[in-house]
Tab-separated table of C-alpha atoms and ligand atoms in Angstrom:
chain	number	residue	atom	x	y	z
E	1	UNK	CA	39.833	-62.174	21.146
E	2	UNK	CA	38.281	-62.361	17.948
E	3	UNK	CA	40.543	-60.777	15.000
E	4	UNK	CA	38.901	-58.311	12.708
E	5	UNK	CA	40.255	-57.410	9.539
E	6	UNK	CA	39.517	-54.647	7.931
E	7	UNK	CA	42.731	-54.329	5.356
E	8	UNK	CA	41.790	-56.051	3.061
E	9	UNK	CA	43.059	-53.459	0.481
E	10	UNK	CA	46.171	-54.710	1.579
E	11	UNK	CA	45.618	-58.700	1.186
E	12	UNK	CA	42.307	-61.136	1.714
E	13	UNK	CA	42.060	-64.640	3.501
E	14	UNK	CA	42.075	-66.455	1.231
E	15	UNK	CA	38.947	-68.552	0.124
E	16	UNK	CA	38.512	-72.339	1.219
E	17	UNK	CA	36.736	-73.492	-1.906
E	18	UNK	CA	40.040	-71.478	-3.751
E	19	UNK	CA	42.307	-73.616	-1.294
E	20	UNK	CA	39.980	-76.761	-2.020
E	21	UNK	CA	40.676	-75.516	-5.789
E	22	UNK	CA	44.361	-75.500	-5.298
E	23	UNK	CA	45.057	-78.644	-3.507
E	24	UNK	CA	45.543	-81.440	-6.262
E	25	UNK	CA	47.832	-79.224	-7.995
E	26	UNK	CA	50.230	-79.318	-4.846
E	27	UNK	CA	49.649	-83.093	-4.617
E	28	UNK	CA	49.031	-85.386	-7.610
E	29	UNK	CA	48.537	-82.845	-10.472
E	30	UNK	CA	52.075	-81.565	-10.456
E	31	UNK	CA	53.017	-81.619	-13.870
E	32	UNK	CA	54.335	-79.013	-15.941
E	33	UNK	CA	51.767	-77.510	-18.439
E	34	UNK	CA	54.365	-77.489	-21.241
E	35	UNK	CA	55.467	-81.278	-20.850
E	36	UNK	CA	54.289	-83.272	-23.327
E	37	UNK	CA	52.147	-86.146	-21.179
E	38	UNK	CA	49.744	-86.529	-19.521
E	39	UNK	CA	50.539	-84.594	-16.356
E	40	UNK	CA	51.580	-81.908	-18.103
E	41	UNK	CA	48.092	-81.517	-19.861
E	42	UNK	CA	46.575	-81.936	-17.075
E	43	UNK	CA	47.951	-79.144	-15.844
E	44	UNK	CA	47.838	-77.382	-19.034
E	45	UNK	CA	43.890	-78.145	-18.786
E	46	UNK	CA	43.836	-76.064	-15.355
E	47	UNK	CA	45.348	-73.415	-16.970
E	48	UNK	CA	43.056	-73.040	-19.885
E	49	UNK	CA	40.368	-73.366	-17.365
E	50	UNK	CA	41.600	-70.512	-14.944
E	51	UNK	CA	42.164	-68.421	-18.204
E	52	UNK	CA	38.443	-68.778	-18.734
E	53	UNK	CA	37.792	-67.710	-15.355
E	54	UNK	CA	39.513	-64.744	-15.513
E	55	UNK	CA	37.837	-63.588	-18.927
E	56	UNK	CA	34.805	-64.077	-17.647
E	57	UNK	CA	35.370	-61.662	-14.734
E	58	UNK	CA	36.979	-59.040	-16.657
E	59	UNK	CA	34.907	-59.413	-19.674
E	60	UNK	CA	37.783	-60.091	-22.217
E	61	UNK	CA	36.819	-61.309	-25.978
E	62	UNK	CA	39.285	-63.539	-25.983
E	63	UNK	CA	41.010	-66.048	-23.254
E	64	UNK	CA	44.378	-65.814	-24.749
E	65	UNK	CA	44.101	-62.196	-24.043
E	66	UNK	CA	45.205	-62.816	-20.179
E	67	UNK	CA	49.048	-63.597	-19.523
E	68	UNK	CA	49.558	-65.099	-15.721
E	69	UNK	CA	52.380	-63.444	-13.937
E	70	UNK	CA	53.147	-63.264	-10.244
E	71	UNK	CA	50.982	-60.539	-9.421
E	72	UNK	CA	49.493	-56.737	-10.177
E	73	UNK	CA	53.586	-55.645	-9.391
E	74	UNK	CA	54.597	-57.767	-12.084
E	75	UNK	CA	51.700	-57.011	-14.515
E	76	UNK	CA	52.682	-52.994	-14.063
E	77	UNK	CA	56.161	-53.315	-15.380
E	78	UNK	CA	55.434	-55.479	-17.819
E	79	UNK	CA	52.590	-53.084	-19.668
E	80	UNK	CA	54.689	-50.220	-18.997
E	81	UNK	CA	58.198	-51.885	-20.613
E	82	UNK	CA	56.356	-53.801	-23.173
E	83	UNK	CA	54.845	-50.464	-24.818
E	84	UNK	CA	58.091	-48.360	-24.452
E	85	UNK	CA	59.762	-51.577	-26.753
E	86	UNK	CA	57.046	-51.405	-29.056
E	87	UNK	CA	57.001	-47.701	-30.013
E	88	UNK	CA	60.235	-46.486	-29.597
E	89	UNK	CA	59.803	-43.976	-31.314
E	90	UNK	CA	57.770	-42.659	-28.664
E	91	UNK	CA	59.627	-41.854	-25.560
E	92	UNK	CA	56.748	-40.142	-23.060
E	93	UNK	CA	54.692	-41.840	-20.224
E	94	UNK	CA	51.433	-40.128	-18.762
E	95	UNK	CA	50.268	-41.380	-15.334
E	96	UNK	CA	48.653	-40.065	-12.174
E	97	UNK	CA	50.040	-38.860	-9.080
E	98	UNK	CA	48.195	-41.407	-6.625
E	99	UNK	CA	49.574	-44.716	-8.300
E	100	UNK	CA	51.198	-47.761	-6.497
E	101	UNK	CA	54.372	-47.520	-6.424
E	102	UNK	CA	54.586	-50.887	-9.187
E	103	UNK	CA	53.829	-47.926	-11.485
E	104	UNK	CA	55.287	-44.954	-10.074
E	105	UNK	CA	58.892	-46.019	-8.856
E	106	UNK	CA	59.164	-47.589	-12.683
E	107	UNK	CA	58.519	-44.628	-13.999
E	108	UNK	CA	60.858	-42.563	-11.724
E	109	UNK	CA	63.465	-45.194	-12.783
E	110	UNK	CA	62.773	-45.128	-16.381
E	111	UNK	CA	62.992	-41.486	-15.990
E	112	UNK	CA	66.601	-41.188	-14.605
E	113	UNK	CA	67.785	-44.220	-16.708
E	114	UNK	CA	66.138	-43.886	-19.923
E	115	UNK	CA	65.506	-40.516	-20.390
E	116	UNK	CA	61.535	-40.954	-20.579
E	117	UNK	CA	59.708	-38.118	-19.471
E	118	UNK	CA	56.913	-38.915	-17.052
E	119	UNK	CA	53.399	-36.632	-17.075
E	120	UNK	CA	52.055	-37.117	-13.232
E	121	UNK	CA	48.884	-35.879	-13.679
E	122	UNK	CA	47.293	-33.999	-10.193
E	123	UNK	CA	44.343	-35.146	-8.324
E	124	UNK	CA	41.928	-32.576	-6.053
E	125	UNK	CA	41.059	-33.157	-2.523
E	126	UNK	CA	39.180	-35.981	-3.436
E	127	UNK	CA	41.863	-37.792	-5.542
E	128	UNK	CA	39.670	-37.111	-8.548
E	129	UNK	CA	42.231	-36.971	-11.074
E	130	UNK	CA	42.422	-33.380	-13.490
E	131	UNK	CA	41.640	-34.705	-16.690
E	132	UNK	CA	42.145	-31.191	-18.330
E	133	UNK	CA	45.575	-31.370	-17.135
E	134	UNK	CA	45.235	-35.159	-18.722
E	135	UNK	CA	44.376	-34.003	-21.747
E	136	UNK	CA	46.903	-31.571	-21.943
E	137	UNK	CA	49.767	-34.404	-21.270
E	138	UNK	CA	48.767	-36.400	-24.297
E	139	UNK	CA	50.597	-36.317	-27.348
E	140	UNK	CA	51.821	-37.881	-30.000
E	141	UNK	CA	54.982	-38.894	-28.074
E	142	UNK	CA	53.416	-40.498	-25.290
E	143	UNK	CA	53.641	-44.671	-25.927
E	144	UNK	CA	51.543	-45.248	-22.997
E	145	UNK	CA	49.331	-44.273	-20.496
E	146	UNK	CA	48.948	-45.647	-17.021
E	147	UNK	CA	46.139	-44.742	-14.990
E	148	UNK	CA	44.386	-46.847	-12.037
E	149	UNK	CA	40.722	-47.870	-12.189
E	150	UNK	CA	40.870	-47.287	-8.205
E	151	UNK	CA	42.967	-45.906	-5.734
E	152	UNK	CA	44.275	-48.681	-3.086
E	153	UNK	CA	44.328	-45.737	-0.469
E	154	UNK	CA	40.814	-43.987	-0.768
E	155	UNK	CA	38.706	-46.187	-3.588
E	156	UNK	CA	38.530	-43.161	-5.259
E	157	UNK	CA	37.401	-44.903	-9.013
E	158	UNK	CA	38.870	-43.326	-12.009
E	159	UNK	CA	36.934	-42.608	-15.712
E	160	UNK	CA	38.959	-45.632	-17.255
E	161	UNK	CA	37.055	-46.128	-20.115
E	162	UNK	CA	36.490	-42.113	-21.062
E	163	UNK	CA	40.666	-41.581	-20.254
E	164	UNK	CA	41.481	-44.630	-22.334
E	165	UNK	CA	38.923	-43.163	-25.393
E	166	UNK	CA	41.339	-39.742	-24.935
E	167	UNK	CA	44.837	-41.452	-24.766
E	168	UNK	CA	43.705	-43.705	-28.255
E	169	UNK	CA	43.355	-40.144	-29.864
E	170	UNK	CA	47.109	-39.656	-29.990
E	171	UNK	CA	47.678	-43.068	-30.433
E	172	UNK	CA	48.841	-44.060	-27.530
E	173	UNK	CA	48.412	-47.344	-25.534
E	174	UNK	CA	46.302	-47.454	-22.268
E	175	UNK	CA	47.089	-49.733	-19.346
E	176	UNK	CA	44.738	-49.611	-15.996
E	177	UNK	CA	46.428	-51.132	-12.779
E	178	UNK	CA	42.739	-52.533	-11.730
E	179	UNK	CA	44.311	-54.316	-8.961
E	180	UNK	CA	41.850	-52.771	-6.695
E	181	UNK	CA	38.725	-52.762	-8.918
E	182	UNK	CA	38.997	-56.535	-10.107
E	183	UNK	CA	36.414	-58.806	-8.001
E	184	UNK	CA	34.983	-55.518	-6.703
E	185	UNK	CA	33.214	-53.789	-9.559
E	186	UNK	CA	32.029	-55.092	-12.895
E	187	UNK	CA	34.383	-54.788	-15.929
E	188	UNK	CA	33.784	-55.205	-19.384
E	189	UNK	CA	36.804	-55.193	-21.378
E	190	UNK	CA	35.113	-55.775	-24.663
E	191	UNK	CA	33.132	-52.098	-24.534
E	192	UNK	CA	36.139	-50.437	-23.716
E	193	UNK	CA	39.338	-49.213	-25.842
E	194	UNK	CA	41.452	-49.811	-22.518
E	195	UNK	CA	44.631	-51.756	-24.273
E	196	UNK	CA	46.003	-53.301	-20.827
E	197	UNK	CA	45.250	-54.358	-17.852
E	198	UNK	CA	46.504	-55.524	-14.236
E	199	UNK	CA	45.284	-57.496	-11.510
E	200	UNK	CA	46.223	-59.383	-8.603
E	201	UNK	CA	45.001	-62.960	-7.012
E	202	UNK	CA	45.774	-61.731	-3.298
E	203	UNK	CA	43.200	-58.961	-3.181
E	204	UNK	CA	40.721	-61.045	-4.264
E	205	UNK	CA	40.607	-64.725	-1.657
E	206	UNK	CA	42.915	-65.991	-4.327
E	207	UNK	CA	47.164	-66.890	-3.094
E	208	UNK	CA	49.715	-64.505	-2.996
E	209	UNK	CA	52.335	-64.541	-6.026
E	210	UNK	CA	49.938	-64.856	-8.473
E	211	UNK	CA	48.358	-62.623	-10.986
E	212	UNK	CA	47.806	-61.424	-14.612
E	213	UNK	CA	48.080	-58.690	-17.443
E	214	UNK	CA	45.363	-58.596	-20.100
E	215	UNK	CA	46.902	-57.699	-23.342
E	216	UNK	CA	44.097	-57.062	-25.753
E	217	UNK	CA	44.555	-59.446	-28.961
E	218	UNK	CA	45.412	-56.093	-31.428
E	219	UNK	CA	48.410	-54.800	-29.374
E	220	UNK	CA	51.280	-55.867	-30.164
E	221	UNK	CA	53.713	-57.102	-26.878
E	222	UNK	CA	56.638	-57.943	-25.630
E	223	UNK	CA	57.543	-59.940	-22.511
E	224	UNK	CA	59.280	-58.382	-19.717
E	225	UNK	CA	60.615	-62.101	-18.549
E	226	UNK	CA	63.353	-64.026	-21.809
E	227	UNK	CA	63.349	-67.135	-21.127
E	228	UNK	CA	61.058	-70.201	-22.829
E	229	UNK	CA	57.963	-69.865	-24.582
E	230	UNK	CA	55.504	-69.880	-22.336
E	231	UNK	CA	52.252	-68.035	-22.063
E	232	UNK	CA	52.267	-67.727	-26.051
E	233	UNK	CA	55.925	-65.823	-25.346
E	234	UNK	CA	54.241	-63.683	-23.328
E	235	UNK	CA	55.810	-64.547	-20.018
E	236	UNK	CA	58.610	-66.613	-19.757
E	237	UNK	CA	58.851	-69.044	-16.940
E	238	UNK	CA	57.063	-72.285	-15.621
E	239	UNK	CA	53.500	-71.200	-14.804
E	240	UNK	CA	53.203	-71.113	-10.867
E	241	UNK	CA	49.604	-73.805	-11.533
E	242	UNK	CA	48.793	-74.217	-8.487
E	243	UNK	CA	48.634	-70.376	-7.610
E	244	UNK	CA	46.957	-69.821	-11.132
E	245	UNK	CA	43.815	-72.634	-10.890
E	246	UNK	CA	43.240	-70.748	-7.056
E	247	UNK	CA	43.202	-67.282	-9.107
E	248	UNK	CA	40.932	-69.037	-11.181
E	249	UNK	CA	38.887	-69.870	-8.573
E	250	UNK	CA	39.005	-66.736	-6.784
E	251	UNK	CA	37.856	-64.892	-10.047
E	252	UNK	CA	34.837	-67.276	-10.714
E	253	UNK	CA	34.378	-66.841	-7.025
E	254	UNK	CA	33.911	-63.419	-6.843
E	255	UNK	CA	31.982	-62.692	-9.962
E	256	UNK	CA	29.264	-65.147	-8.412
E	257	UNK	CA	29.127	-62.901	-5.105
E	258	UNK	CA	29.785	-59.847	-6.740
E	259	UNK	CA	26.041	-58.365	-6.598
E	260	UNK	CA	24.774	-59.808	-3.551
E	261	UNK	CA	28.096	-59.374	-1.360
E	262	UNK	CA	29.104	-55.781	-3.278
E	263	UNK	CA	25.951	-54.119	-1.648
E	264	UNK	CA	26.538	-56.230	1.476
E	265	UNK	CA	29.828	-54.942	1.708
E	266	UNK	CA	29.177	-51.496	1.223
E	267	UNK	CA	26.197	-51.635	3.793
E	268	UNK	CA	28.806	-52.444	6.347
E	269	UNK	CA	31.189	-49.671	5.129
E	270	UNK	CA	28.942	-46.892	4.919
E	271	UNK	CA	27.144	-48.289	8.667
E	272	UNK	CA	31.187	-47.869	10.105
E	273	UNK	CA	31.770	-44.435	8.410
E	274	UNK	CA	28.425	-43.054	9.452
E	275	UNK	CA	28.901	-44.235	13.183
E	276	UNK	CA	32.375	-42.896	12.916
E	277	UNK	CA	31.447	-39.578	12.011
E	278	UNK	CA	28.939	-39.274	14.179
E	279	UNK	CA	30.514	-40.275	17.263
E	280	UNK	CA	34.225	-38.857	17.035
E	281	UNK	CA	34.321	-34.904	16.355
E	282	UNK	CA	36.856	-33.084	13.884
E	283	UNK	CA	36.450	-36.620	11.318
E	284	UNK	CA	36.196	-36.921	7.749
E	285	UNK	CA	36.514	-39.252	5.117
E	286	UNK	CA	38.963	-38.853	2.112
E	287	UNK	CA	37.902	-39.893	-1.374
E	288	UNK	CA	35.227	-39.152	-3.534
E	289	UNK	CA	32.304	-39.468	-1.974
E	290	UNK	CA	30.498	-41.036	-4.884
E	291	UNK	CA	32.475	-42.518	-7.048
E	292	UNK	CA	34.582	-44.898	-4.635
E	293	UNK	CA	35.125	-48.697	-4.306
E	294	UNK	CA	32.086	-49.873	-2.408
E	295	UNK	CA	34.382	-51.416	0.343
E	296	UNK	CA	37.057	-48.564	1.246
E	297	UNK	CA	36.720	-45.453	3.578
E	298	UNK	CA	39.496	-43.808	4.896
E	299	UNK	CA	38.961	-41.115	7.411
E	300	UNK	CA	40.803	-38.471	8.702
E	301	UNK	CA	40.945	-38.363	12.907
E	302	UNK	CA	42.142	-34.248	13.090
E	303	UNK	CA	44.729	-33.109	15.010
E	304	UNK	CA	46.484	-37.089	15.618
E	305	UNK	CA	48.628	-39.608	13.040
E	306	UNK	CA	46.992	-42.486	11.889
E	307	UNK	CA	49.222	-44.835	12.745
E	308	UNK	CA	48.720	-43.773	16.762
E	309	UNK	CA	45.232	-45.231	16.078
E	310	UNK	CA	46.544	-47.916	13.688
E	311	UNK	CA	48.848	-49.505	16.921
E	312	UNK	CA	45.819	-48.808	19.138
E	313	UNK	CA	43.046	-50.913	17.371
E	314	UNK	CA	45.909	-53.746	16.517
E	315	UNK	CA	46.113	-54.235	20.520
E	316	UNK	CA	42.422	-54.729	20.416
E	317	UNK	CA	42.951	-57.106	17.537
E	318	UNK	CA	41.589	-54.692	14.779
E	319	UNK	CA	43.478	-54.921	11.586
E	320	UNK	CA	43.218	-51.722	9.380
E	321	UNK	CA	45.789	-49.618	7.372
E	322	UNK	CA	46.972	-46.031	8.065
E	323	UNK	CA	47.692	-43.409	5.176
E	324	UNK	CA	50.004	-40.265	7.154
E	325	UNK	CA	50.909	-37.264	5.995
E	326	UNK	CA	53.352	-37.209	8.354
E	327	UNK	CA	57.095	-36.001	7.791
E	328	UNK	CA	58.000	-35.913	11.602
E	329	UNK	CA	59.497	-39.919	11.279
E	330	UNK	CA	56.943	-41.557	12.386
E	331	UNK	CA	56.002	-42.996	9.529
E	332	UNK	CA	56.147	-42.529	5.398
E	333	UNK	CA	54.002	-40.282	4.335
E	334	UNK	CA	51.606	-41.537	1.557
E	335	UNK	CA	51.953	-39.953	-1.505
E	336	UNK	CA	48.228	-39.959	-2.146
E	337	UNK	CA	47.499	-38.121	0.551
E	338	UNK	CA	49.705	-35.636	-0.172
E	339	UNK	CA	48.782	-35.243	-3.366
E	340	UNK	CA	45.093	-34.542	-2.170
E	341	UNK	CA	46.695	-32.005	0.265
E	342	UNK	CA	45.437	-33.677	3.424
E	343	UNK	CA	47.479	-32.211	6.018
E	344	UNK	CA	46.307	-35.206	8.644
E	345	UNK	CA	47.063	-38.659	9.127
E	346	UNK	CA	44.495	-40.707	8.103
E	347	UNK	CA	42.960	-44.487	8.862
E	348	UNK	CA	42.359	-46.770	6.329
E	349	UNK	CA	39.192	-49.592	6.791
E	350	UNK	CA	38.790	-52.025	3.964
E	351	UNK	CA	36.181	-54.461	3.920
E	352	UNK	CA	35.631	-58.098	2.163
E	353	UNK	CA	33.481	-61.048	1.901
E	354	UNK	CA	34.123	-62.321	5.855
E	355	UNK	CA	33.164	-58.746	7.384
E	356	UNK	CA	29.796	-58.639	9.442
E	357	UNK	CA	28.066	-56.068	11.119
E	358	UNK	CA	29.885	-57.479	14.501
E	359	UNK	CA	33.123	-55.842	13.424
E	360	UNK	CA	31.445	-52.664	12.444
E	361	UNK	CA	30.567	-52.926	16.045
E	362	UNK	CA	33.531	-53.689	17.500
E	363	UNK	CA	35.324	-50.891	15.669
E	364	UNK	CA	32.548	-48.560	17.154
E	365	UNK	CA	32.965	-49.616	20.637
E	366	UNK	CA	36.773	-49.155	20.722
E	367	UNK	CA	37.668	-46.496	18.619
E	368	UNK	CA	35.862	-43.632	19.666
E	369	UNK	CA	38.289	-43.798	23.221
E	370	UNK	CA	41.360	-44.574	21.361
E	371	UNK	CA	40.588	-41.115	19.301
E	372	UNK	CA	39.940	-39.409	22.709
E	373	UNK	CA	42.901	-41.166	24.219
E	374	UNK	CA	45.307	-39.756	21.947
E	375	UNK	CA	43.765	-36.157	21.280
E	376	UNK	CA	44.532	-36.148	25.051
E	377	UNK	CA	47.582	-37.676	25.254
E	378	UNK	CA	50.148	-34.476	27.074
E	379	UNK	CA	52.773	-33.478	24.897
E	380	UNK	CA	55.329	-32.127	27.087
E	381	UNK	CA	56.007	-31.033	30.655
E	382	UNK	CA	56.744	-33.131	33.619
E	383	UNK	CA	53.467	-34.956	33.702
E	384	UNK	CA	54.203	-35.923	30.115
E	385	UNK	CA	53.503	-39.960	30.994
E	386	UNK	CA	53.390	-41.064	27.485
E	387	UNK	CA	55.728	-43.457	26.425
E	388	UNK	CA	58.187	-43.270	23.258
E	389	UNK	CA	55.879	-45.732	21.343
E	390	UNK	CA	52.951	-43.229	22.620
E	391	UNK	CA	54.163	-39.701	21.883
E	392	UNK	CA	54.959	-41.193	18.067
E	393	UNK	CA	51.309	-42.842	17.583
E	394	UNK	CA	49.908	-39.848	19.131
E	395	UNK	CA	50.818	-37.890	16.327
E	396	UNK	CA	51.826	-34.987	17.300
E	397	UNK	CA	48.971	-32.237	15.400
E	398	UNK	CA	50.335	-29.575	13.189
E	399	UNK	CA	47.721	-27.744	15.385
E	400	UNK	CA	48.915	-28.595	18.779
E	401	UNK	CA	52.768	-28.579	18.433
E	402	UNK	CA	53.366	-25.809	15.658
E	403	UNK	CA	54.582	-28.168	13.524
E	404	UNK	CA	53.627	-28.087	10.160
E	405	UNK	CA	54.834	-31.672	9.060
X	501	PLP	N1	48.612	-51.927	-7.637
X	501	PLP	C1	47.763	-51.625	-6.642
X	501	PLP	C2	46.736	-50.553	-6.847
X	501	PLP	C3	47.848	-52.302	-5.425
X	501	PLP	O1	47.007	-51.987	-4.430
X	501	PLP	C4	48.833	-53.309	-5.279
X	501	PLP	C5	48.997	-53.998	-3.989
X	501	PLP	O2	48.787	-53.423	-2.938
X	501	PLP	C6	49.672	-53.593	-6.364
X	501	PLP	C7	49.534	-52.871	-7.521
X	501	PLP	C8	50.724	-54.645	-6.274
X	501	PLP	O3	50.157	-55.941	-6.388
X	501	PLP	P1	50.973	-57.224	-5.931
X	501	PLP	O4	50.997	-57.207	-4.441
X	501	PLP	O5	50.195	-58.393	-6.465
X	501	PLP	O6	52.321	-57.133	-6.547
């Protein structure tokens, strides 16, 4: 059985010309980039070279504006720390509702243990985030503000550049986690006043434990991680080179694909919402519908959890991601979803650069019956056949049960 992934808001395959890229740093190019011989500029060369990479994707003036770290987790805390050092005078944070929890359990943390106070600015039903409640947050004690170009959960896209133009007002610094808009829409850095910014090799065919923070030239910054004086004292640590050359790659990979495979992509995400809708009843999709990452949909399936239909399709060998609203214990409820007050479970699809129309197909063909299945599964009596895994994917509906979870 063919495997078809569509999470790929969760992690992408990575790339075989980014494993190609990789390969003589885990061989005969191991040296370290600070040693003073020839291996170690060697490596120091790959680095410089991956830095380029990088800028050129995200449009930075400078290359020693990016800082490698081990991913967008990583990049979060080290904006977020790095400003409240810097202006400590200033002890407020303002940030959204729907962020990852890299930003939000930080700031609930730095909250309870530093006594920062945290603005979690609302979102509508469409995650589209209040920004008259945004502007209302700012002030001059705010050091920073942390706001997502897009949502991992519903590629809802934020204003970025207009919200960072606002925060600069009270002179405060602005961070983006863009670990879900890097490699999928363009960014300029240069024509924006956005200070930060964080993004991660995995969701983009690059290796896992690799990523980076821009830090534009003018701010000032300091490192989350003492140690030596790598990255310019920026990050301490030995630079992880071979997962920083495939993040290289991966970056100068997916700025040469980005038109061509961007529309591709969404053709194949707006062909599986469309058939979706059309052929399962009581179905809609979460987000906003225009401004949203070309390769995300997430769709509610009324009146069942989406993790019934997550365990369903990953028999078939379908790979997506579920997003519940669900407080019954079948699963976490997501935090996004609940801020949109979605009362439903809901199924995730996320597309990349291996999708084809044959997995759009495949979902078709399946899922309709596994929606059906579970809408019909009983939910009590003596004919109740469903098994314990069953009756928890199934989800039991607020509508059906009386429970309002
Ligand atoms: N921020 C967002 C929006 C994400 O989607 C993720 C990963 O899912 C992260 C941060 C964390 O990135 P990493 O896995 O590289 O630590």
């Amino acid at each position: 059985m063919k495997v078809v992934h569509l999470d790929n808001n969760a992690t992408t395959r990575v790339d075989p010309e980014v494993v190609e890229a990789m390969l003589p740093l885990l061989t005969h190019q191991f040296g370290n980039p600070s040693s003073a011989h020839g291996f170690g500029a060697l490596a120091g060369a790959a680095l410089k070279n991956a830095r380029g990479q990088l800028q050129a994707l995200i449009g930075a003036e400078f290359d020693d504006e990016i800082t490698f770290t081990s991913g967008g987790t990583e990049s979060d805390n080290a904006a977020i720390l790095s400003a409240l050092e810097v202006m400590p005078d200033r002890t407020e944070i303002v940030t959204s509702a729907v962020e990852h929890p890299a930003v939000l359990t930080l700031c609930a943390h730095l909250e309870e243990t530093r006594r920062v106070r945290v603005h979690r600015i609302p979102v509508d039903s469409h995650g589209r985030l209040d920004v008259d409640a945004y502007r209302a947050a700012l002030s001059p004690n705010v050091a920073i503000v942390s706001i997502m170009w897009a949502n991992n959960e519903t590629g809802t896209i934020f204003p970025v550049a207009k919200l960072a133009e606002l925060a600069k007002e009270v002179g405060a610094l602005f961070h983006t986690d863009a670990v879900q808009a890097v490699g999928k829409l363009p960014i300029d850095l240069k024509s924006t006043a956005i200070d930060m910014l964080s993004l991660s090799s995995h969701k983009l065919h690059g290796p896992k434990g690799a990523g980076a923070l821009f830090v534009k030239r003018t701010v000032r910054f300091h490192s989350l991680i003492k140690g030596g004086h790598q990255e310019s004292d920026r990050r301490a640590g030995t630079e992880n080179t071979p997962g920083i050359v495939g993040l290289g790659m991966a970056a100068e990979l997916a700025l040469k694909f980005m038109d061509g495979e961007t529309r591709r992509i969404k053709r194949l995400r707006d062909r599986l919402e469309k058939g979706l809708l059309q052929r399962v009843p009581n179905t809609f999709v979460n987000g906003d519908p225009l401004e949203r990452l070309p390769n995300t949909t997430n769709i509610t399936f009324e009146f069942i959890q989406g993790n019934g239909i997550l365990k369903l399709l990953d028999r078939e060998g379908i790979a997506c991601s579920y997003g519940s609203a669900c407080t019954s214990g079948c699963s976490e409820p997501s935090h996004v979803l609940s801020a949109m007050k979605i009362p439903h479970g809901a199924v995730r699809f996320s597309f990349a650069r291996d999708n084809d129309q044959e997995d759009v197909d495949r979902v078709l063909e399946v899922l309709p019956a596994i929606v059906e299945k579970l809408r019909d599964a009983p939910v009590s009596g003596p004919d109740r056949r469903i098994t314990e895994e069953l009756q928890c994917v199934a989800g039991l509906s607020a509508r059906r049960t009386g429970d309002h979870s």
